[in-house]
């Protein structure tokens, strides 16, 4: 079967492209996903989790608010639009946004679930082999997301009592009367902490230690001027900067994408207050900001972690269960193996052009696009929902051989022309506050 485009993965990034392709072209493409039903980070999707962005930053609204695939239309089609308004949520619950994404997943005829891509080869056309068929395509779009990041000191110890937070709800560890350590001071670590302190007394751990390398548990910077970093005009401006400028900006503004929502921080603090002053059977809860885990070894059924404060002070924590909320990273998918040597890299990222196609040694009219894999080249908004629809629109313009659609938005109020003259940052790190 010959197609103009095959999408690998039908997560939010490729779902956005599938929606726009369907409404503008209608055919000639397919988006494959191994899931039969859409699940969005199912191993860490707590019932109380909320989006950190506006519901207008859905799959399509910011490029086509008239689309049938908007979040608002999902609410309307499912008879809950007035109820949603009356509920006056401060933020959209992730469980509801997942329902929206699953609704799109099953509504869009270009999306095909339950089919895993095994390999991609190139012989003048791309040959995409799945567990069910071989598809030919002029272009492919990879949108499979990232993999859990396991810091070196924890590698080799992964198992049922030391694991990444992304699989917490798959493992369902028995934490009752156990000593639990949460490593990571970003949003994921905060949600794990809130989950643990919110357990009923009879299910709660004997102790909880929350470790973060940041000096405190810091809020997401969601202020208006910082949010100009999440506008299309700034993505192009960021891409044109030197590598040193880009790295400096990512460090300086890390809390614009990797801070903790204020509602989550407030909920944790209130839970700690109730726990400290109202509950007779208290867990031993210890917060350790400003610490790094320098070493991890096995200790019986658990692990012993060495915490380092600055350069000298050291503390040891023994935990029955260690939960790593240490973020995500890019990884070369196995299915690109046959052509991996032909693809250019910048650090741990595939090198991309302005249209998000990968630089490679093949024909310029045969392209591999990647989504949600270029933070270092495209900025903090790349893994975020903010520019999801805009990025898919730019890829669609390239697939259709047309100039990028003109953006009607004002170019923004801030000029970022003197970043290279900023003083060097002090002790700031990228990541998830580990």
Tab-separated table of C-alpha atoms in Angstrom:
chain	number	residue	atom	x	y	z
A	1	UNK	CA	0.000	0.000	0.000
A	2	UNK	CA	1.524	3.351	-1.056
A	3	UNK	CA	0.813	6.452	1.026
A	4	UNK	CA	2.008	10.022	0.985
A	5	UNK	CA	2.667	9.921	4.727
A	6	UNK	CA	2.884	7.358	7.521
A	7	UNK	CA	2.856	8.570	11.108
A	8	UNK	CA	4.467	6.377	13.743
A	9	UNK	CA	2.742	6.924	17.058
A	10	UNK	CA	-0.635	8.550	17.689
A	11	UNK	CA	0.070	10.498	20.831
A	12	UNK	CA	-0.888	14.173	21.108
A	13	UNK	CA	1.742	15.372	18.606
A	14	UNK	CA	0.794	13.049	15.766
A	15	UNK	CA	-2.895	13.224	16.687
A	16	UNK	CA	-2.730	16.962	16.028
A	17	UNK	CA	-1.212	16.350	12.605
A	18	UNK	CA	-3.742	13.596	11.866
A	19	UNK	CA	-6.616	15.975	12.675
A	20	UNK	CA	-5.280	18.721	10.442
A	21	UNK	CA	-4.501	16.300	7.617
A	22	UNK	CA	-7.949	14.774	7.801
A	23	UNK	CA	-9.732	18.120	7.687
A	24	UNK	CA	-7.569	19.598	4.927
A	25	UNK	CA	-6.753	16.585	2.744
A	26	UNK	CA	-8.917	13.719	3.937
A	27	UNK	CA	-6.836	10.776	2.753
A	28	UNK	CA	-3.409	9.511	1.708
A	29	UNK	CA	-1.989	9.115	5.210
A	30	UNK	CA	-2.198	6.766	8.155
A	31	UNK	CA	-1.083	7.105	11.771
A	32	UNK	CA	-0.162	3.871	13.529
A	33	UNK	CA	-0.111	3.243	17.255
A	34	UNK	CA	0.427	0.073	19.230
A	35	UNK	CA	-2.341	1.063	21.682
A	36	UNK	CA	-5.882	-0.072	20.932
A	37	UNK	CA	-7.294	2.683	23.142
A	38	UNK	CA	-5.489	5.916	23.832
A	39	UNK	CA	-3.831	6.102	27.248
A	40	UNK	CA	-1.829	9.142	28.278
A	41	UNK	CA	0.975	8.325	30.732
A	42	UNK	CA	-1.214	5.646	32.355
A	43	UNK	CA	1.468	4.636	34.845
A	44	UNK	CA	1.455	8.049	36.512
A	45	UNK	CA	-1.994	9.499	35.780
A	46	UNK	CA	-3.374	10.186	39.254
A	47	UNK	CA	-7.049	11.123	39.472
A	48	UNK	CA	-6.183	14.546	40.889
A	49	UNK	CA	-3.589	15.462	38.215
A	50	UNK	CA	-4.276	18.639	36.271
A	51	UNK	CA	-2.990	20.153	33.039
A	52	UNK	CA	-0.420	22.892	33.502
A	53	UNK	CA	-1.658	24.724	30.391
A	54	UNK	CA	-4.942	26.163	29.150
A	55	UNK	CA	-7.482	23.876	27.486
A	56	UNK	CA	-7.178	26.141	24.433
A	57	UNK	CA	-3.812	24.457	23.911
A	58	UNK	CA	-5.515	21.322	22.659
A	59	UNK	CA	-4.800	19.497	19.396
A	60	UNK	CA	-6.112	22.130	17.000
A	61	UNK	CA	-7.680	25.250	18.538
A	62	UNK	CA	-4.675	27.566	18.244
A	63	UNK	CA	-4.414	27.000	14.480
A	64	UNK	CA	-8.067	26.319	13.677
A	65	UNK	CA	-10.635	27.097	16.384
A	66	UNK	CA	-13.380	26.075	13.933
A	67	UNK	CA	-12.124	22.486	13.810
A	68	UNK	CA	-14.396	19.611	14.797
A	69	UNK	CA	-11.490	18.222	16.858
A	70	UNK	CA	-11.325	20.948	19.528
A	71	UNK	CA	-11.600	20.203	23.231
A	72	UNK	CA	-14.667	22.451	23.406
A	73	UNK	CA	-16.360	20.425	20.667
A	74	UNK	CA	-15.509	17.235	22.562
A	75	UNK	CA	-17.332	18.667	25.579
A	76	UNK	CA	-20.272	19.665	23.366
A	77	UNK	CA	-20.480	16.291	21.591
A	78	UNK	CA	-20.467	14.502	24.931
A	79	UNK	CA	-23.149	16.650	26.547
A	80	UNK	CA	-21.042	18.263	29.230
A	81	UNK	CA	-20.155	21.761	27.991
A	82	UNK	CA	-22.489	23.606	30.388
A	83	UNK	CA	-21.489	21.321	33.257
A	84	UNK	CA	-17.807	21.992	32.522
A	85	UNK	CA	-18.428	25.729	32.672
A	86	UNK	CA	-20.449	25.450	35.873
A	87	UNK	CA	-17.763	23.330	37.555
A	88	UNK	CA	-15.324	26.276	37.336
A	89	UNK	CA	-12.201	24.130	37.391
A	90	UNK	CA	-8.999	26.087	37.848
A	91	UNK	CA	-7.376	23.673	35.396
A	92	UNK	CA	-8.519	20.778	33.221
A	93	UNK	CA	-8.160	17.386	34.882
A	94	UNK	CA	-5.715	15.170	33.019
A	95	UNK	CA	-8.238	12.329	33.129
A	96	UNK	CA	-10.702	14.476	31.155
A	97	UNK	CA	-8.067	15.569	28.674
A	98	UNK	CA	-7.178	11.907	28.203
A	99	UNK	CA	-10.845	11.218	27.423
A	100	UNK	CA	-10.689	13.984	24.829
A	101	UNK	CA	-7.550	12.509	23.253
A	102	UNK	CA	-9.136	9.030	23.185
A	103	UNK	CA	-12.251	10.529	21.532
A	104	UNK	CA	-10.056	12.001	18.789
A	105	UNK	CA	-8.059	8.758	18.538
A	106	UNK	CA	-11.233	6.837	17.682
A	107	UNK	CA	-12.957	9.606	15.692
A	108	UNK	CA	-10.207	10.249	13.175
A	109	UNK	CA	-10.275	7.757	10.271
A	110	UNK	CA	-6.547	8.278	9.589
A	111	UNK	CA	-5.624	6.793	12.983
A	112	UNK	CA	-5.125	3.033	13.277
A	113	UNK	CA	-4.600	1.526	16.709
A	114	UNK	CA	-3.354	-1.912	17.681
A	115	UNK	CA	-0.524	-1.945	15.121
A	116	UNK	CA	3.147	-1.821	16.117
A	117	UNK	CA	5.857	-0.522	13.776
A	118	UNK	CA	8.817	-2.907	13.654
A	119	UNK	CA	11.238	-1.225	11.259
A	120	UNK	CA	11.630	1.474	8.619
A	121	UNK	CA	13.810	1.001	5.557
A	122	UNK	CA	14.449	3.202	2.547
A	123	UNK	CA	14.794	2.149	-1.091
A	124	UNK	CA	13.714	5.330	-2.842
A	125	UNK	CA	10.534	5.212	-0.767
A	126	UNK	CA	10.160	4.505	2.913
A	127	UNK	CA	9.063	0.959	3.719
A	128	UNK	CA	7.313	0.810	7.069
A	129	UNK	CA	6.988	-2.744	8.342
A	130	UNK	CA	4.437	-3.342	11.073
A	131	UNK	CA	3.323	-6.557	12.719
A	132	UNK	CA	0.480	-6.644	10.165
A	133	UNK	CA	1.676	-5.153	6.868
A	134	UNK	CA	4.373	-3.317	4.916
A	135	UNK	CA	3.455	0.235	3.924
A	136	UNK	CA	5.222	2.415	1.402
A	137	UNK	CA	5.394	6.141	2.014
A	138	UNK	CA	6.933	9.281	0.582
A	139	UNK	CA	7.389	10.751	4.076
A	140	UNK	CA	7.210	9.505	7.647
A	141	UNK	CA	6.451	11.428	10.845
A	142	UNK	CA	7.787	10.024	14.119
A	143	UNK	CA	5.841	11.072	17.202
A	144	UNK	CA	6.407	8.415	19.843
A	145	UNK	CA	7.329	10.588	22.829
A	146	UNK	CA	10.294	10.144	25.130
A	147	UNK	CA	11.562	7.405	27.425
A	148	UNK	CA	12.024	7.522	31.183
A	149	UNK	CA	15.329	9.032	32.252
A	150	UNK	CA	17.245	6.928	34.772
A	151	UNK	CA	20.267	8.763	36.246
A	152	UNK	CA	23.519	6.752	36.195
A	153	UNK	CA	23.636	6.184	39.968
A	154	UNK	CA	20.355	4.225	39.783
A	155	UNK	CA	21.034	2.175	36.668
A	156	UNK	CA	21.346	-1.529	37.388
A	157	UNK	CA	18.964	-1.318	40.354
A	158	UNK	CA	15.641	-0.943	38.504
A	159	UNK	CA	12.966	-3.366	39.721
A	160	UNK	CA	9.814	-3.574	41.798
A	161	UNK	CA	11.285	-1.550	44.662
A	162	UNK	CA	13.213	1.045	42.624
A	163	UNK	CA	11.497	2.371	39.521
A	164	UNK	CA	10.585	5.436	37.484
A	165	UNK	CA	7.427	7.326	38.420
A	166	UNK	CA	6.014	6.683	34.933
A	167	UNK	CA	5.240	3.072	35.936
A	168	UNK	CA	4.099	3.679	39.528
A	169	UNK	CA	0.442	2.843	38.860
A	170	UNK	CA	1.426	-0.262	36.872
A	171	UNK	CA	3.557	-1.620	39.703
A	172	UNK	CA	1.219	-0.627	42.561
A	173	UNK	CA	3.889	-1.156	45.221
A	174	UNK	CA	2.749	-2.033	48.724
A	175	UNK	CA	3.865	1.054	50.641
A	176	UNK	CA	2.022	0.363	53.907
A	177	UNK	CA	4.472	0.743	56.785
A	178	UNK	CA	7.362	0.937	54.317
A	179	UNK	CA	10.102	3.557	54.032
A	180	UNK	CA	9.637	5.380	50.715
A	181	UNK	CA	11.985	7.863	49.039
A	182	UNK	CA	10.817	10.094	46.168
A	183	UNK	CA	13.653	11.520	44.064
A	184	UNK	CA	12.808	14.562	41.938
A	185	UNK	CA	11.391	17.977	42.741
A	186	UNK	CA	9.442	18.739	39.576
A	187	UNK	CA	5.740	18.268	38.869
A	188	UNK	CA	5.987	14.472	38.654
A	189	UNK	CA	7.753	14.221	42.000
A	190	UNK	CA	5.187	16.546	43.561
A	191	UNK	CA	2.282	14.462	42.262
A	192	UNK	CA	3.868	11.284	43.652
A	193	UNK	CA	4.377	13.020	47.005
A	194	UNK	CA	0.768	14.241	47.038
A	195	UNK	CA	-0.411	10.708	46.258
A	196	UNK	CA	1.594	9.219	49.141
A	197	UNK	CA	0.631	11.758	51.806
A	198	UNK	CA	-2.989	11.526	50.692
A	199	UNK	CA	-3.276	7.789	51.328
A	200	UNK	CA	-5.532	6.703	54.190
A	201	UNK	CA	-3.768	6.095	57.506
A	202	UNK	CA	-4.014	2.324	57.184
A	203	UNK	CA	-2.249	2.376	53.785
A	204	UNK	CA	0.318	5.109	54.368
A	205	UNK	CA	4.103	4.506	54.470
A	206	UNK	CA	5.973	4.534	57.773
A	207	UNK	CA	8.208	7.250	56.358
A	208	UNK	CA	8.423	9.392	53.232
A	209	UNK	CA	11.542	11.273	52.153
A	210	UNK	CA	11.255	13.734	49.252
A	211	UNK	CA	14.605	14.659	47.696
A	212	UNK	CA	15.210	17.486	45.218
A	213	UNK	CA	18.440	19.024	43.995
A	214	UNK	CA	16.724	22.410	43.786
A	215	UNK	CA	17.010	24.728	46.764
A	216	UNK	CA	13.266	24.533	47.359
A	217	UNK	CA	10.105	23.037	45.868
A	218	UNK	CA	9.640	25.733	43.267
A	219	UNK	CA	6.481	26.817	41.435
A	220	UNK	CA	5.899	26.785	37.710
A	221	UNK	CA	6.552	30.206	36.195
A	222	UNK	CA	3.246	30.706	34.429
A	223	UNK	CA	3.412	34.489	34.250
A	224	UNK	CA	2.363	36.339	31.067
A	225	UNK	CA	5.783	37.579	29.971
A	226	UNK	CA	7.459	34.230	30.572
A	227	UNK	CA	4.707	32.589	28.538
A	228	UNK	CA	5.890	34.521	25.500
A	229	UNK	CA	8.517	31.766	25.313
A	230	UNK	CA	5.655	29.475	24.281
A	231	UNK	CA	4.593	31.463	21.210
A	232	UNK	CA	5.369	30.404	17.617
A	233	UNK	CA	7.450	33.505	16.923
A	234	UNK	CA	9.784	32.661	19.786
A	235	UNK	CA	10.278	29.067	18.623
A	236	UNK	CA	11.723	30.334	15.352
A	237	UNK	CA	13.766	32.973	17.181
A	238	UNK	CA	15.163	30.312	19.511
A	239	UNK	CA	16.115	28.064	16.586
A	240	UNK	CA	18.147	30.909	15.055
A	241	UNK	CA	20.230	31.442	18.224
A	242	UNK	CA	23.710	30.053	18.731
A	243	UNK	CA	24.018	26.805	20.664
A	244	UNK	CA	25.469	28.633	23.690
A	245	UNK	CA	22.570	31.108	23.697
A	246	UNK	CA	20.026	28.286	23.529
A	247	UNK	CA	21.621	26.395	26.425
A	248	UNK	CA	21.740	29.528	28.558
A	249	UNK	CA	18.094	30.326	27.916
A	250	UNK	CA	17.003	26.766	28.723
A	251	UNK	CA	18.818	26.947	32.067
A	252	UNK	CA	17.513	30.379	32.933
A	253	UNK	CA	13.876	29.598	32.210
A	254	UNK	CA	13.683	25.947	33.285
A	255	UNK	CA	10.859	26.736	35.745
A	256	UNK	CA	8.696	27.912	32.856
A	257	UNK	CA	8.212	24.255	31.955
A	258	UNK	CA	9.537	22.198	34.846
A	259	UNK	CA	8.179	23.900	37.956
A	260	UNK	CA	5.371	22.626	40.157
A	261	UNK	CA	1.876	24.018	39.715
A	262	UNK	CA	0.843	26.217	42.622
A	263	UNK	CA	-2.319	24.177	43.181
A	264	UNK	CA	-0.200	21.033	43.668
A	265	UNK	CA	2.194	22.798	46.038
A	266	UNK	CA	-0.736	24.132	48.046
A	267	UNK	CA	-2.374	20.701	48.204
A	268	UNK	CA	0.846	19.104	49.471
A	269	UNK	CA	1.355	21.786	52.111
A	270	UNK	CA	-2.238	21.455	53.289
A	271	UNK	CA	-1.873	17.660	53.444
A	272	UNK	CA	1.295	18.045	55.527
A	273	UNK	CA	-0.508	20.494	57.821
A	274	UNK	CA	-3.402	18.071	58.379
A	275	UNK	CA	-0.962	15.252	58.872
A	276	UNK	CA	1.131	17.154	61.437
A	277	UNK	CA	-1.661	18.648	63.536
A	278	UNK	CA	-4.808	16.544	63.154
A	279	UNK	CA	-3.769	12.917	62.685
A	280	UNK	CA	-2.777	10.710	65.621
A	281	UNK	CA	-0.819	8.098	63.644
A	282	UNK	CA	1.678	10.138	61.714
A	283	UNK	CA	4.222	9.016	59.151
A	284	UNK	CA	7.757	10.347	59.428
A	285	UNK	CA	7.846	12.846	56.542
A	286	UNK	CA	11.158	14.467	55.616
A	287	UNK	CA	11.685	17.060	52.888
A	288	UNK	CA	15.215	17.279	51.523
A	289	UNK	CA	15.549	20.115	48.980
A	290	UNK	CA	19.035	21.198	47.979
A	291	UNK	CA	20.269	17.581	47.893
A	292	UNK	CA	21.636	15.351	45.184
A	293	UNK	CA	21.708	11.555	45.311
A	294	UNK	CA	25.363	10.852	44.723
A	295	UNK	CA	25.289	7.092	45.258
A	296	UNK	CA	22.837	4.188	45.458
A	297	UNK	CA	23.520	0.642	46.631
A	298	UNK	CA	21.406	-2.373	47.451
A	299	UNK	CA	20.507	-2.772	51.118
A	300	UNK	CA	18.604	-5.993	51.730
A	301	UNK	CA	15.199	-5.699	50.112
A	302	UNK	CA	15.647	-1.926	49.673
A	303	UNK	CA	18.363	0.570	48.820
A	304	UNK	CA	20.675	2.948	50.624
A	305	UNK	CA	20.939	6.410	49.065
A	306	UNK	CA	23.760	8.828	49.790
A	307	UNK	CA	22.526	12.410	49.830
A	308	UNK	CA	24.992	15.192	49.229
A	309	UNK	CA	24.388	18.773	50.414
A	310	UNK	CA	26.638	21.095	48.465
A	311	UNK	CA	30.171	19.713	48.324
A	312	UNK	CA	30.715	18.235	51.758
A	313	UNK	CA	27.772	17.339	54.001
A	314	UNK	CA	26.545	13.762	53.468
A	315	UNK	CA	23.482	11.927	54.759
A	316	UNK	CA	22.347	8.365	54.149
A	317	UNK	CA	18.720	7.306	53.638
A	318	UNK	CA	17.632	3.677	53.570
A	319	UNK	CA	14.386	3.092	51.686
A	320	UNK	CA	12.297	0.014	51.008
A	321	UNK	CA	10.906	1.714	47.880
A	322	UNK	CA	12.574	4.374	45.713
A	323	UNK	CA	10.472	6.264	43.155
A	324	UNK	CA	12.424	8.207	40.519
A	325	UNK	CA	10.609	11.301	39.252
A	326	UNK	CA	13.639	12.156	37.159
A	327	UNK	CA	12.114	13.220	33.880
A	328	UNK	CA	12.344	11.925	30.332
A	329	UNK	CA	14.900	11.874	27.539
A	330	UNK	CA	15.166	11.255	23.818
A	331	UNK	CA	16.109	7.806	22.572
A	332	UNK	CA	16.649	6.467	19.076
A	333	UNK	CA	13.716	4.088	18.467
A	334	UNK	CA	14.628	0.565	17.391
A	335	UNK	CA	12.480	0.790	14.261
A	336	UNK	CA	14.825	3.453	12.843
A	337	UNK	CA	17.743	1.027	13.168
A	338	UNK	CA	18.088	0.240	9.427
A	339	UNK	CA	18.522	3.940	8.568
A	340	UNK	CA	19.925	5.309	11.848
A	341	UNK	CA	23.438	5.737	10.404
A	342	UNK	CA	22.035	8.102	7.758
A	343	UNK	CA	20.520	10.566	10.245
A	344	UNK	CA	22.369	13.606	11.603
A	345	UNK	CA	22.492	14.390	15.325
A	346	UNK	CA	23.036	17.397	17.555
A	347	UNK	CA	23.896	15.972	20.957
A	348	UNK	CA	21.196	13.474	21.890
A	349	UNK	CA	18.730	14.952	19.395
A	350	UNK	CA	18.179	14.300	15.730
A	351	UNK	CA	19.192	17.424	13.829
A	352	UNK	CA	16.119	19.083	12.342
A	353	UNK	CA	15.384	21.731	9.734
A	354	UNK	CA	12.884	24.580	10.047
A	355	UNK	CA	10.018	22.259	9.050
A	356	UNK	CA	10.964	19.671	11.737
A	357	UNK	CA	12.323	17.241	9.138
A	358	UNK	CA	15.542	15.424	10.016
A	359	UNK	CA	18.780	16.258	8.242
A	360	UNK	CA	19.884	13.055	6.530
A	361	UNK	CA	21.777	11.839	3.466
A	362	UNK	CA	18.649	10.820	1.526
A	363	UNK	CA	16.730	12.755	-1.118
A	364	UNK	CA	15.449	16.171	0.026
A	365	UNK	CA	11.931	15.298	-1.166
A	366	UNK	CA	11.818	12.173	1.015
A	367	UNK	CA	11.667	13.221	4.626
A	368	UNK	CA	11.534	11.950	8.190
A	369	UNK	CA	9.817	14.417	10.515
A	370	UNK	CA	10.110	14.197	14.293
A	371	UNK	CA	7.811	15.685	16.919
A	372	UNK	CA	8.476	16.342	20.603
A	373	UNK	CA	12.170	15.518	20.253
A	374	UNK	CA	13.972	18.850	19.790
A	375	UNK	CA	13.979	20.827	23.041
A	376	UNK	CA	17.620	21.815	22.534
A	377	UNK	CA	16.919	23.158	19.044
A	378	UNK	CA	13.381	24.494	19.466
A	379	UNK	CA	13.124	25.508	23.112
A	380	UNK	CA	11.053	24.804	26.200
A	381	UNK	CA	7.788	24.693	24.248
A	382	UNK	CA	8.836	21.678	22.171
A	383	UNK	CA	7.766	18.958	24.684
A	384	UNK	CA	4.887	21.126	25.896
A	385	UNK	CA	1.294	21.212	24.587
A	386	UNK	CA	1.588	24.949	23.859
A	387	UNK	CA	2.942	24.701	20.295
A	388	UNK	CA	1.533	21.279	19.496
A	389	UNK	CA	-0.956	22.491	16.883
A	390	UNK	CA	1.412	25.076	15.389
A	391	UNK	CA	4.213	22.516	14.944
A	392	UNK	CA	1.840	20.045	13.290
A	393	UNK	CA	0.641	22.835	10.981
A	394	UNK	CA	4.208	23.587	9.933
A	395	UNK	CA	4.818	19.909	9.202
A	396	UNK	CA	1.565	19.749	7.246
A	397	UNK	CA	2.586	22.783	5.169
A	398	UNK	CA	5.838	21.024	4.318
A	399	UNK	CA	4.087	17.733	3.482
A	400	UNK	CA	1.803	19.613	1.095
A	401	UNK	CA	4.681	21.539	-0.462
A	402	UNK	CA	3.375	24.973	0.468
A	403	UNK	CA	4.907	27.906	2.275
A	404	UNK	CA	4.245	27.985	6.015
A	405	UNK	CA	0.895	29.548	6.788
A	406	UNK	CA	1.202	33.142	7.868
A	407	UNK	CA	0.723	33.537	11.605
A	408	UNK	CA	-1.853	36.261	12.314
A	409	UNK	CA	-0.624	36.698	15.881
A	410	UNK	CA	1.265	39.770	17.059
A	411	UNK	CA	4.991	38.957	17.224
A	412	UNK	CA	5.146	39.457	20.997
A	413	UNK	CA	6.056	42.272	23.360
A	414	UNK	CA	9.568	41.219	24.412
A	415	UNK	CA	12.770	41.459	22.405
A	416	UNK	CA	15.284	38.732	23.294
A	417	UNK	CA	18.310	40.219	21.562
A	418	UNK	CA	20.852	40.442	24.385
A	419	UNK	CA	20.807	36.949	25.872
A	420	UNK	CA	24.498	36.376	25.172
A	421	UNK	CA	25.382	39.359	27.368
A	422	UNK	CA	23.659	37.935	30.456
A	423	UNK	CA	25.972	36.947	33.345
A	424	UNK	CA	26.640	33.238	33.673
A	425	UNK	CA	23.949	31.350	35.658
A	426	UNK	CA	24.781	30.114	39.152
A	427	UNK	CA	24.127	26.451	40.040
A	428	UNK	CA	21.106	26.019	37.780
A	429	UNK	CA	20.416	22.646	36.186
A	430	UNK	CA	18.050	21.247	33.608
A	431	UNK	CA	15.915	18.240	34.451
A	432	UNK	CA	13.200	17.373	36.915
A	433	UNK	CA	14.668	18.745	40.108
A	434	UNK	CA	16.372	15.483	41.040
